[in-house]
mmCIF file of C-alpha atoms and ligand atoms in Angstrom:
data_model
loop_
_atom_site.group_PDB
_atom_site.id
_atom_site.type_symbol
_atom_site.label_atom_id
_atom_site.label_comp_id
_atom_site.label_asym_id
_atom_site.label_seq_id
_atom_site.Cartn_x
_atom_site.Cartn_y
_atom_site.Cartn_z
ATOM 1 C CA MET A 29 0.000 0.000 0.000
ATOM 2 C CA LEU A 30 2.759 2.342 0.961
ATOM 3 C CA ARG A 31 4.600 1.445 -2.200
ATOM 4 C CA LEU A 32 1.467 2.154 -4.197
ATOM 5 C CA VAL A 33 1.050 5.593 -2.620
ATOM 6 C CA SER A 34 4.690 6.455 -3.027
ATOM 7 C CA GLY A 35 4.419 5.286 -6.648
ATOM 8 C CA TYR A 36 1.534 7.675 -7.228
ATOM 9 C CA VAL A 37 3.342 10.520 -5.542
ATOM 10 C CA PHE A 38 6.413 9.860 -7.667
ATOM 11 C CA GLY A 39 4.259 9.685 -10.757
ATOM 12 C CA ILE A 40 2.569 12.979 -9.967
ATOM 13 C CA LEU A 41 5.891 14.640 -9.213
ATOM 14 C CA VAL A 42 7.397 13.424 -12.479
ATOM 15 C CA THR A 43 4.351 14.581 -14.441
ATOM 16 C CA LEU A 44 4.439 17.999 -12.793
ATOM 17 C CA LEU A 45 8.141 18.374 -13.388
ATOM 18 C CA LEU A 46 7.977 17.310 -17.041
ATOM 19 C CA GLY A 47 4.926 19.414 -17.571
ATOM 20 C CA SER A 48 6.571 22.526 -16.276
ATOM 21 C CA VAL A 49 9.650 21.848 -18.379
ATOM 22 C CA THR A 50 7.584 21.530 -21.558
ATOM 23 C CA VAL A 51 5.589 24.637 -20.693
ATOM 24 C CA GLN A 52 8.834 26.537 -20.193
ATOM 25 C CA ALA A 53 10.245 25.208 -23.439
ATOM 26 C CA GLN A 54 7.091 26.207 -25.288
ATOM 27 C CA ASP A 55 7.261 29.613 -23.661
ATOM 28 C CA SER A 56 10.707 30.401 -24.897
ATOM 29 C CA ARG A 57 9.876 29.094 -28.376
ATOM 30 C CA ALA A 58 6.551 30.866 -28.781
ATOM 31 C CA GLN A 59 7.487 34.192 -27.330
ATOM 32 C CA PRO A 60 10.698 35.733 -28.519
ATOM 33 C CA ARG A 61 11.117 39.146 -27.036
ATOM 34 C CA GLU A 62 9.210 42.012 -28.536
ATOM 35 C CA VAL A 63 11.008 45.187 -29.566
ATOM 36 C CA ARG A 64 9.031 48.391 -29.896
ATOM 37 C CA VAL A 65 9.780 50.139 -33.175
ATOM 38 C CA VAL A 66 8.537 53.514 -34.360
ATOM 39 C CA THR A 67 8.204 54.194 -38.057
ATOM 40 C CA ARG A 68 6.361 56.450 -40.439
ATOM 41 C CA VAL A 69 4.717 55.911 -43.814
ATOM 42 C CA LEU A 70 6.895 57.137 -46.698
ATOM 43 C CA PRO A 71 6.759 54.950 -49.818
ATOM 44 C CA PRO A 72 8.872 53.113 -50.792
ATOM 45 C CA MET A 73 10.705 53.158 -47.447
ATOM 46 C CA VAL A 74 7.535 52.373 -45.549
ATOM 47 C CA VAL A 75 4.357 51.467 -47.390
ATOM 48 C CA GLU A 76 0.964 50.887 -45.837
ATOM 49 C CA ARG A 77 -0.973 48.122 -47.579
ATOM 50 C CA GLU A 78 -4.318 46.994 -46.256
ATOM 51 C CA LYS A 79 -3.493 48.109 -42.740
ATOM 52 C CA SER A 80 -0.177 46.295 -42.680
ATOM 53 C CA LEU A 81 3.253 47.750 -43.207
ATOM 54 C CA THR A 82 5.807 46.862 -45.825
ATOM 55 C CA GLY A 83 8.469 48.730 -47.789
ATOM 56 C CA PHE A 84 12.253 48.755 -47.887
ATOM 57 C CA SER A 85 12.772 49.824 -44.252
ATOM 58 C CA ILE A 86 10.186 47.392 -42.916
ATOM 59 C CA GLU A 87 11.585 44.428 -44.851
ATOM 60 C CA LEU A 88 15.046 45.344 -43.620
ATOM 61 C CA MET A 89 13.755 45.555 -40.050
ATOM 62 C CA GLU A 90 12.020 42.189 -40.339
ATOM 63 C CA ALA A 91 15.198 40.576 -41.649
ATOM 64 C CA ILE A 92 17.296 42.072 -38.858
ATOM 65 C CA ALA A 93 14.717 40.979 -36.278
ATOM 66 C CA ASN A 94 14.775 37.492 -37.725
ATOM 67 C CA ARG A 95 18.514 37.275 -37.243
ATOM 68 C CA MET A 96 18.383 38.745 -33.766
ATOM 69 C CA LYS A 97 15.325 36.664 -32.814
ATOM 70 C CA PHE A 98 13.011 39.410 -31.772
ATOM 71 C CA ILE A 99 9.597 40.523 -32.960
ATOM 72 C CA PRO A 100 9.188 44.171 -33.906
ATOM 73 C CA SER A 101 5.963 45.774 -32.773
ATOM 74 C CA TYR A 102 5.352 48.923 -34.757
ATOM 75 C CA THR A 103 3.850 52.268 -33.943
ATOM 76 C CA VAL A 104 3.414 54.795 -36.718
ATOM 77 C CA ALA A 105 4.414 58.412 -36.071
ATOM 78 C CA PRO A 106 2.808 61.241 -38.054
ATOM 79 C CA ASP A 107 6.085 63.020 -38.818
ATOM 80 C CA VAL A 108 9.801 62.645 -38.301
ATOM 81 C CA ARG A 109 9.768 65.018 -35.338
ATOM 82 C CA SER A 110 7.360 62.830 -33.378
ATOM 83 C CA LEU A 111 9.217 59.727 -34.532
ATOM 84 C CA LEU A 112 12.387 61.091 -32.949
ATOM 85 C CA GLU A 113 10.453 62.139 -29.864
ATOM 86 C CA GLU A 114 9.273 58.549 -29.374
ATOM 87 C CA VAL A 115 12.885 57.359 -29.518
ATOM 88 C CA ARG A 116 14.175 60.100 -27.243
ATOM 89 C CA SER A 117 11.542 59.407 -24.598
ATOM 90 C CA GLY A 118 12.426 55.715 -24.568
ATOM 91 C CA ARG A 119 8.825 54.698 -25.340
ATOM 92 C CA VAL A 120 10.297 52.696 -28.223
ATOM 93 C CA GLU A 121 13.617 50.944 -28.555
ATOM 94 C CA LEU A 122 14.390 52.082 -32.089
ATOM 95 C CA GLY A 123 13.080 54.021 -35.071
ATOM 96 C CA ILE A 124 13.280 53.132 -38.745
ATOM 97 C CA ALA A 125 11.739 54.860 -41.767
ATOM 98 C CA ALA A 126 13.640 57.452 -43.807
ATOM 99 C CA VAL A 127 15.563 59.034 -40.965
ATOM 100 C CA SER A 128 18.571 60.998 -42.142
ATOM 101 C CA ILE A 129 21.733 60.873 -40.071
ATOM 102 C CA THR A 130 22.610 64.482 -39.261
ATOM 103 C CA ALA A 131 25.157 66.125 -36.977
ATOM 104 C CA GLY A 132 22.396 67.548 -34.794
ATOM 105 C CA ARG A 133 20.655 64.206 -34.386
ATOM 106 C CA GLU A 134 23.907 62.335 -33.814
ATOM 107 C CA ALA A 135 24.448 64.525 -30.772
ATOM 108 C CA GLU A 136 21.165 63.359 -29.272
ATOM 109 C CA PHE A 137 20.720 59.821 -30.572
ATOM 110 C CA ASP A 138 22.678 56.778 -31.615
ATOM 111 C CA PHE A 139 22.496 55.733 -35.255
ATOM 112 C CA SER A 140 23.129 52.416 -36.938
ATOM 113 C CA GLN A 141 25.417 52.021 -39.926
ATOM 114 C CA PRO A 142 23.767 53.700 -42.947
ATOM 115 C CA ILE A 143 20.885 51.674 -44.371
ATOM 116 C CA LEU A 144 20.522 53.642 -47.631
ATOM 117 C CA ASN A 145 22.146 56.538 -49.487
ATOM 118 C CA SER A 146 19.736 59.384 -49.874
ATOM 119 C CA GLY A 147 19.825 63.110 -50.543
ATOM 120 C CA LEU A 148 17.592 66.088 -51.084
ATOM 121 C CA GLN A 149 16.103 66.675 -54.489
ATOM 122 C CA ILE A 150 13.657 69.102 -56.091
ATOM 123 C CA MET A 151 10.433 68.003 -57.769
ATOM 124 C CA THR A 152 8.179 70.241 -59.864
ATOM 125 C CA LEU A 153 5.213 69.705 -62.147
ATOM 126 C CA GLY A 154 6.133 68.177 -65.490
ATOM 127 C CA GLN A 155 6.570 70.489 -68.471
ATOM 128 C CA VAL A 156 3.269 69.422 -70.011
ATOM 129 C CA SER A 157 1.238 69.971 -66.863
ATOM 130 C CA ALA A 158 3.056 73.221 -66.132
ATOM 131 C CA GLY A 159 2.750 75.104 -69.401
ATOM 132 C CA GLY A 160 0.243 73.448 -71.711
ATOM 133 C CA ASN A 161 1.409 71.813 -74.905
ATOM 134 C CA PRO A 162 4.113 73.127 -77.237
ATOM 135 C CA LEU A 163 1.687 73.601 -80.151
ATOM 136 C CA LEU A 164 -0.457 75.916 -78.061
ATOM 137 C CA ASP A 165 2.670 77.732 -76.914
ATOM 138 C CA MET A 166 3.586 78.343 -80.549
ATOM 139 C CA LEU A 167 0.128 79.623 -81.489
ATOM 140 C CA ARG A 168 0.135 81.870 -78.467
ATOM 141 C CA LEU A 169 3.484 83.227 -79.520
ATOM 142 C CA LEU A 170 2.308 83.899 -83.083
ATOM 143 C CA VAL A 171 -0.629 86.000 -81.937
ATOM 144 C CA SER A 172 1.311 87.651 -79.113
ATOM 145 C CA TRP A 173 1.652 91.439 -79.018
ATOM 146 C CA THR A 174 5.322 91.170 -79.888
ATOM 147 C CA SER A 175 4.530 89.213 -82.990
ATOM 148 C CA LEU A 176 1.649 91.498 -84.009
ATOM 149 C CA ALA A 177 3.791 94.600 -83.478
ATOM 150 C CA TRP A 178 6.415 93.241 -85.829
ATOM 151 C CA LEU A 179 3.778 92.415 -88.435
ATOM 152 C CA GLY A 180 2.492 95.994 -88.119
ATOM 153 C CA ILE A 181 5.961 97.427 -88.634
ATOM 154 C CA GLY A 182 6.441 95.133 -91.627
ATOM 155 C CA ALA A 183 3.110 96.224 -93.119
ATOM 156 C CA LEU A 184 4.035 99.909 -92.793
ATOM 157 C CA LEU A 185 7.530 99.367 -94.121
ATOM 158 C CA ILE A 186 6.415 97.680 -97.335
ATOM 159 C CA LEU A 187 4.388 100.759 -98.295
ATOM 160 C CA ILE A 188 7.582 102.644 -99.145
ATOM 161 C CA PRO A 189 9.294 100.296 -101.641
ATOM 162 C CA ALA A 190 5.900 99.221 -102.996
ATOM 163 C CA HIS A 191 5.126 102.796 -104.005
ATOM 164 C CA ILE A 192 8.557 103.486 -105.465
ATOM 165 C CA VAL A 193 8.499 100.257 -107.454
ATOM 166 C CA TRP A 194 4.922 100.831 -108.579
ATOM 167 C CA PHE A 195 5.816 104.311 -109.749
ATOM 168 C CA LEU A 196 8.948 103.209 -111.659
ATOM 169 C CA GLU A 197 7.650 99.952 -113.049
ATOM 170 C CA ARG A 198 4.153 100.833 -114.171
ATOM 171 C CA ARG A 199 5.313 102.326 -117.493
ATOM 172 C CA HIS A 200 8.046 99.813 -118.178
ATOM 173 C CA PRO A 201 6.941 97.379 -120.924
ATOM 174 C CA GLU A 202 8.160 94.314 -119.011
ATOM 175 C CA GLY A 203 7.672 95.819 -115.552
ATOM 176 C CA ILE A 204 6.351 93.757 -112.673
ATOM 177 C CA VAL A 205 3.310 96.000 -112.358
ATOM 178 C CA PRO A 206 1.034 94.964 -115.250
ATOM 179 C CA THR A 207 -1.219 98.043 -115.158
ATOM 180 C CA GLN A 208 -0.726 101.761 -114.986
ATOM 181 C CA LYS A 209 -3.667 102.301 -112.694
ATOM 182 C CA TYR A 210 -2.963 102.789 -108.966
ATOM 183 C CA PHE A 211 -5.477 100.056 -108.219
ATOM 184 C CA PRO A 212 -4.855 97.204 -108.765
ATOM 185 C CA GLY A 213 -1.256 98.081 -109.736
ATOM 186 C CA ILE A 214 -0.269 98.886 -106.162
ATOM 187 C CA PHE A 215 -1.418 95.434 -105.039
ATOM 188 C CA PHE A 216 1.139 93.796 -107.308
ATOM 189 C CA ALA A 217 3.797 96.096 -105.938
ATOM 190 C CA LEU A 218 2.729 95.441 -102.329
ATOM 191 C CA TYR A 219 2.776 91.701 -102.902
ATOM 192 C CA TRP A 220 6.249 91.980 -104.393
ATOM 193 C CA ALA A 221 7.464 94.146 -101.486
ATOM 194 C CA ALA A 222 6.048 91.781 -98.845
ATOM 195 C CA GLY A 223 7.485 88.731 -100.570
ATOM 196 C CA THR A 224 10.898 90.341 -100.928
ATOM 197 C CA LEU A 225 10.937 91.371 -97.277
ATOM 198 C CA VAL A 226 10.446 87.940 -95.790
ATOM 199 C CA THR A 227 11.549 85.494 -98.488
ATOM 200 C CA GLN A 228 13.170 85.684 -101.877
ATOM 201 C CA ALA A 229 11.922 88.060 -104.522
ATOM 202 C CA GLU A 230 9.563 86.312 -106.894
ATOM 203 C CA SER A 231 10.396 88.633 -109.767
ATOM 204 C CA ALA A 232 12.937 91.382 -110.272
ATOM 205 C CA PRO A 233 11.948 94.910 -111.352
ATOM 206 C CA LYS A 234 13.171 95.962 -114.767
ATOM 207 C CA HIS A 235 13.697 99.672 -114.243
ATOM 208 C CA ALA A 236 17.292 100.406 -113.182
ATOM 209 C CA LEU A 237 16.325 102.569 -110.223
ATOM 210 C CA ALA A 238 13.654 100.094 -109.173
ATOM 211 C CA ARG A 239 16.352 97.389 -109.167
ATOM 212 C CA LEU A 240 18.470 99.478 -106.812
ATOM 213 C CA VAL A 241 15.484 99.884 -104.535
ATOM 214 C CA ALA A 242 14.925 96.110 -104.776
ATOM 215 C CA VAL A 243 18.472 95.322 -103.659
ATOM 216 C CA LEU A 244 18.245 97.732 -100.743
ATOM 217 C CA TRP A 245 14.888 96.226 -99.848
ATOM 218 C CA MET A 246 16.310 92.703 -99.886
ATOM 219 C CA PHE A 247 18.963 93.742 -97.376
ATOM 220 C CA THR A 248 16.273 95.340 -95.259
ATOM 221 C CA GLY A 249 14.481 91.976 -95.421
ATOM 222 C CA VAL A 250 17.495 90.109 -94.067
ATOM 223 C CA VAL A 251 17.756 92.474 -91.103
ATOM 224 C CA PHE A 252 14.008 92.461 -90.515
ATOM 225 C CA VAL A 253 13.760 88.662 -90.412
ATOM 226 C CA ALA A 254 16.807 88.434 -88.137
ATOM 227 C CA LEU A 255 15.351 90.931 -85.663
ATOM 228 C CA TYR A 256 11.917 89.313 -85.733
ATOM 229 C CA THR A 257 13.392 85.847 -85.094
ATOM 230 C CA ALA A 258 15.572 87.161 -82.280
ATOM 231 C CA GLN A 259 12.585 88.804 -80.651
ATOM 232 C CA LEU A 260 10.450 85.649 -80.793
ATOM 233 C CA THR A 261 13.272 83.471 -79.482
ATOM 234 C CA ALA A 262 13.879 85.857 -76.615
ATOM 235 C CA THR A 263 10.172 85.883 -75.727
ATOM 236 C CA LEU A 264 10.062 82.083 -75.712
ATOM 237 C CA THR A 265 13.156 81.793 -73.525
ATOM 238 C CA VAL A 266 11.876 84.369 -71.073
ATOM 239 C CA GLN A 267 8.553 82.513 -70.859
ATOM 240 C CA GLN A 268 10.378 79.287 -70.071
ATOM 241 C CA ILE A 269 12.713 80.819 -67.529
ATOM 242 C CA ALA A 270 10.139 82.978 -65.768
ATOM 243 C CA GLY A 271 8.833 80.965 -62.857
ATOM 244 C CA GLY A 272 11.111 78.104 -63.835
ATOM 245 C CA ILE A 273 12.979 76.167 -61.169
ATOM 246 C CA ASN A 274 16.185 74.747 -62.511
ATOM 247 C CA SER A 275 18.429 74.680 -59.443
ATOM 248 C CA PRO A 276 18.210 75.019 -55.636
ATOM 249 C CA GLU A 277 19.031 78.743 -55.908
ATOM 250 C CA ASP A 278 15.843 79.250 -57.951
ATOM 251 C CA LEU A 279 13.794 78.204 -54.913
ATOM 252 C CA ALA A 280 14.328 81.585 -53.220
ATOM 253 C CA GLY A 281 10.942 83.219 -52.705
ATOM 254 C CA LYS A 282 9.065 80.192 -54.104
ATOM 255 C CA ARG A 283 6.460 78.168 -52.225
ATOM 256 C CA VAL A 284 8.070 74.829 -51.459
ATOM 257 C CA ALA A 285 6.352 71.902 -49.728
ATOM 258 C CA VAL A 286 8.441 69.987 -47.179
ATOM 259 C CA THR A 287 7.552 67.599 -44.370
ATOM 260 C CA ALA A 288 7.545 69.011 -40.850
ATOM 261 C CA GLY A 289 10.824 68.748 -38.958
ATOM 262 C CA SER A 290 12.669 67.232 -41.904
ATOM 263 C CA THR A 291 16.137 67.938 -43.184
ATOM 264 C CA ALA A 292 14.422 69.264 -46.318
ATOM 265 C CA ALA A 293 12.567 71.864 -44.228
ATOM 266 C CA MET A 294 15.866 73.143 -42.885
ATOM 267 C CA ALA A 295 17.483 73.176 -46.315
ATOM 268 C CA VAL A 296 14.736 75.179 -48.035
ATOM 269 C CA ARG A 297 14.747 77.755 -45.263
ATOM 270 C CA GLU A 298 18.470 78.195 -45.808
ATOM 271 C CA LEU A 299 17.660 78.708 -49.494
ATOM 272 C CA LYS A 300 15.242 81.510 -48.519
ATOM 273 C CA ALA A 301 12.248 79.674 -49.924
ATOM 274 C CA ASN A 302 8.790 79.930 -48.453
ATOM 275 C CA ALA A 303 8.621 76.524 -46.730
ATOM 276 C CA ILE A 304 5.099 75.062 -46.533
ATOM 277 C CA GLU A 305 5.160 72.280 -43.946
ATOM 278 C CA VAL A 306 2.958 69.211 -44.293
ATOM 279 C CA ARG A 307 2.939 66.046 -42.225
ATOM 280 C CA GLN A 308 2.452 63.355 -44.840
ATOM 281 C CA ILE A 309 4.400 63.417 -48.075
ATOM 282 C CA GLY A 310 1.086 62.653 -49.843
ATOM 283 C CA GLU A 311 -0.120 66.131 -48.880
ATOM 284 C CA ALA A 312 2.945 67.600 -50.575
ATOM 285 C CA TYR A 313 2.175 65.671 -53.776
ATOM 286 C CA ASP A 314 -1.415 66.980 -53.701
ATOM 287 C CA ALA A 315 -0.259 70.551 -53.104
ATOM 288 C CA LEU A 316 2.012 70.333 -56.135
ATOM 289 C CA GLN A 317 -0.764 68.949 -58.345
ATOM 290 C CA ASN A 318 -3.140 71.690 -57.161
ATOM 291 C CA ARG A 319 -0.400 74.251 -57.742
ATOM 292 C CA THR A 320 -0.621 75.569 -54.200
ATOM 293 C CA VAL A 321 3.141 75.093 -54.124
ATOM 294 C CA ASP A 322 5.746 75.596 -56.851
ATOM 295 C CA ALA A 323 7.958 72.660 -55.880
ATOM 296 C CA ILE A 324 8.623 69.920 -53.337
ATOM 297 C CA VAL A 325 12.010 69.371 -51.744
ATOM 298 C CA PHE A 326 12.390 65.964 -50.215
ATOM 299 C CA ASP A 327 14.422 62.769 -50.073
ATOM 300 C CA ALA A 328 15.513 61.576 -53.511
ATOM 301 C CA PRO A 329 14.548 57.877 -53.076
ATOM 302 C CA VAL A 330 11.018 58.840 -52.046
ATOM 303 C CA LEU A 331 10.549 61.419 -54.820
ATOM 304 C CA MET A 332 12.028 59.111 -57.457
ATOM 305 C CA TYR A 333 9.626 56.371 -56.476
ATOM 306 C CA TYR A 334 6.649 58.730 -56.792
ATOM 307 C CA ALA A 335 7.884 60.125 -60.115
ATOM 308 C CA ALA A 336 8.232 56.599 -61.510
ATOM 309 C CA ASN A 337 4.859 55.380 -60.241
ATOM 310 C CA GLU A 338 1.853 57.486 -59.248
ATOM 311 C CA GLY A 339 3.312 60.769 -60.478
ATOM 312 C CA LYS A 340 4.514 59.376 -63.782
ATOM 313 C CA GLY A 341 4.149 61.929 -66.598
ATOM 314 C CA ARG A 342 2.873 64.561 -64.218
ATOM 315 C CA VAL A 343 5.949 65.526 -62.236
ATOM 316 C CA GLN A 344 9.630 65.936 -62.930
ATOM 317 C CA LEU A 345 12.767 65.814 -60.843
ATOM 318 C CA VAL A 346 14.987 68.854 -61.210
ATOM 319 C CA GLY A 347 18.674 67.997 -61.478
ATOM 320 C CA ALA A 348 20.483 65.526 -59.254
ATOM 321 C CA PRO A 349 20.141 65.419 -55.451
ATOM 322 C CA PHE A 350 21.774 68.635 -54.238
ATOM 323 C CA ARG A 351 22.611 67.513 -50.693
ATOM 324 C CA LYS A 352 23.712 63.981 -49.934
ATOM 325 C CA GLU A 353 22.393 62.245 -46.823
ATOM 326 C CA ASP A 354 22.307 58.710 -45.448
ATOM 327 C CA TYR A 355 19.437 56.983 -43.714
ATOM 328 C CA GLY A 356 20.052 55.143 -40.471
ATOM 329 C CA ILE A 357 18.171 53.270 -37.776
ATOM 330 C CA VAL A 358 17.863 55.565 -34.777
ATOM 331 C CA PHE A 359 18.254 54.452 -31.142
ATOM 332 C CA PRO A 360 18.148 56.262 -27.816
ATOM 333 C CA ARG A 361 21.639 57.167 -26.603
ATOM 334 C CA GLY A 362 23.541 54.223 -25.186
ATOM 335 C CA SER A 363 21.184 51.609 -26.638
ATOM 336 C CA SER A 364 22.361 48.074 -26.080
ATOM 337 C CA LEU A 365 20.698 46.948 -29.311
ATOM 338 C CA ARG A 366 22.760 49.022 -31.689
ATOM 339 C CA SER A 367 25.874 46.933 -32.017
ATOM 340 C CA GLU A 368 23.921 43.730 -32.643
ATOM 341 C CA VAL A 369 21.722 45.502 -35.216
ATOM 342 C CA ASN A 370 24.867 46.744 -36.955
ATOM 343 C CA ILE A 371 26.291 43.243 -37.092
ATOM 344 C CA ALA A 372 23.034 41.920 -38.568
ATOM 345 C CA LEU A 373 22.927 44.777 -41.069
ATOM 346 C CA LEU A 374 26.504 44.380 -42.218
ATOM 347 C CA SER A 375 26.269 40.618 -42.543
ATOM 348 C CA MET A 376 23.125 41.108 -44.658
ATOM 349 C CA ARG A 377 25.150 43.352 -46.945
ATOM 350 C CA GLU A 378 27.797 40.649 -47.153
ATOM 351 C CA ASP A 379 25.516 37.690 -47.846
ATOM 352 C CA GLY A 380 23.390 39.463 -50.486
ATOM 353 C CA SER A 381 20.141 39.591 -48.531
ATOM 354 C CA TYR A 382 20.371 43.388 -48.236
ATOM 355 C CA GLN A 383 20.765 43.562 -52.010
ATOM 356 C CA ARG A 384 17.678 41.412 -52.592
ATOM 357 C CA ILE A 385 15.541 43.708 -50.457
ATOM 358 C CA TYR A 386 17.074 46.728 -52.170
ATOM 359 C CA ASP A 387 16.289 45.338 -55.628
ATOM 360 C CA ARG A 388 12.710 44.584 -54.672
ATOM 361 C CA TRP A 389 12.066 48.249 -53.872
ATOM 362 C CA PHE A 390 14.507 50.177 -56.016
ATOM 363 C CA ALA A 391 15.079 48.137 -59.173
ATOM 364 C CA ALA A 392 14.691 50.316 -62.271
ATOM 365 C CA SER A 393 11.420 48.674 -63.293
ATOM 366 C CA ARG A 394 9.569 49.929 -60.227
HETATM 367 N N1 LIG B 423 14.931 62.106 -44.341
HETATM 368 C C1 LIG B 423 14.030 63.022 -43.748
HETATM 369 C C2 LIG B 423 14.545 63.397 -42.389
HETATM 370 O O1 LIG B 423 15.041 62.573 -41.712
HETATM 371 C C3 LIG B 423 12.667 62.410 -43.654
HETATM 372 C C4 LIG B 423 11.655 63.357 -43.136
HETATM 373 C C5 LIG B 423 10.276 62.719 -42.940
HETATM 374 O O2 LIG B 423 10.187 61.601 -42.478
HETATM 375 O O3 LIG B 423 9.330 63.418 -43.229
HETATM 376 O O4 LIG B 423 14.475 64.522 -42.004
#
């Protein structure tokens, strides 16, 4: 009996012990530690698709977490300022999105090795959306005041040689004016004078003096056409340059959309532009389409992605990035995670997995 009881007790003890061991084992398998990560939506770095997050930065984070055996739990900040605030306050353990490594931030935070080369670039509306189509531009130019003024001058000018030639030629047997009467004789002379002014003379006067006038008139024509062409070309160039943004210096005094607290916001203020701050980059794209701003200054990878996808044919990038920056993962000062994250990041560069993620989001076809 005693043996039976002690057998039971042993059995129960063994079961309890084994049970607790398996529960513990399950625990450590099912629940790797969770790491709080703050991010912000900025395609293609961070893309929101059906309530879940993806994008270059998120895939990179997932791969790092996989190597380090933790599970990222994301919160989404509305702008980079609040993203940094979350990191500073220690409410999250790291931040990843499109955070540029700057001297000012380095003094307050710890950054990982760079995760992507970036830089600031200018985006404006495409030529077609900005100024109508070239055919319309040409028609507008032809009926412009400049053009009409030159036609007026031409019309007045031809009266002089037309009258001289009419007068000299009308009696000449082979003259270019077939009748002695003023009307319609003068019309022939006017037609000749107009033709000689802008193209080649159709026929040459026969009277010696009329020929002299004709030669002088031809020279006048060369000068007239040259001046007229120069004037039209100048008008066209001025139209294209006026309001045009071709370099960062041209941003002075212009309305430029930037995201709040970004490196772009600082840069456009230094360029004396009128910085219009928005929270989401999508608002900047809308403002550009609605022409409430003249340009956007933002991170080149983000702008390039928009220009190649949603904004295709509607927007254009102006020049190359004018200020180089690198993105990094941001940690509170003294974070114990940083060195391990760096090792994961660098070994992903070495084994090609970084490149695969990069290609998925930045390959030329996207
Ligand atoms: N690269 C920019 C920065 O770090 C991104 C700004 C943003 O997230 O809006 O300032």
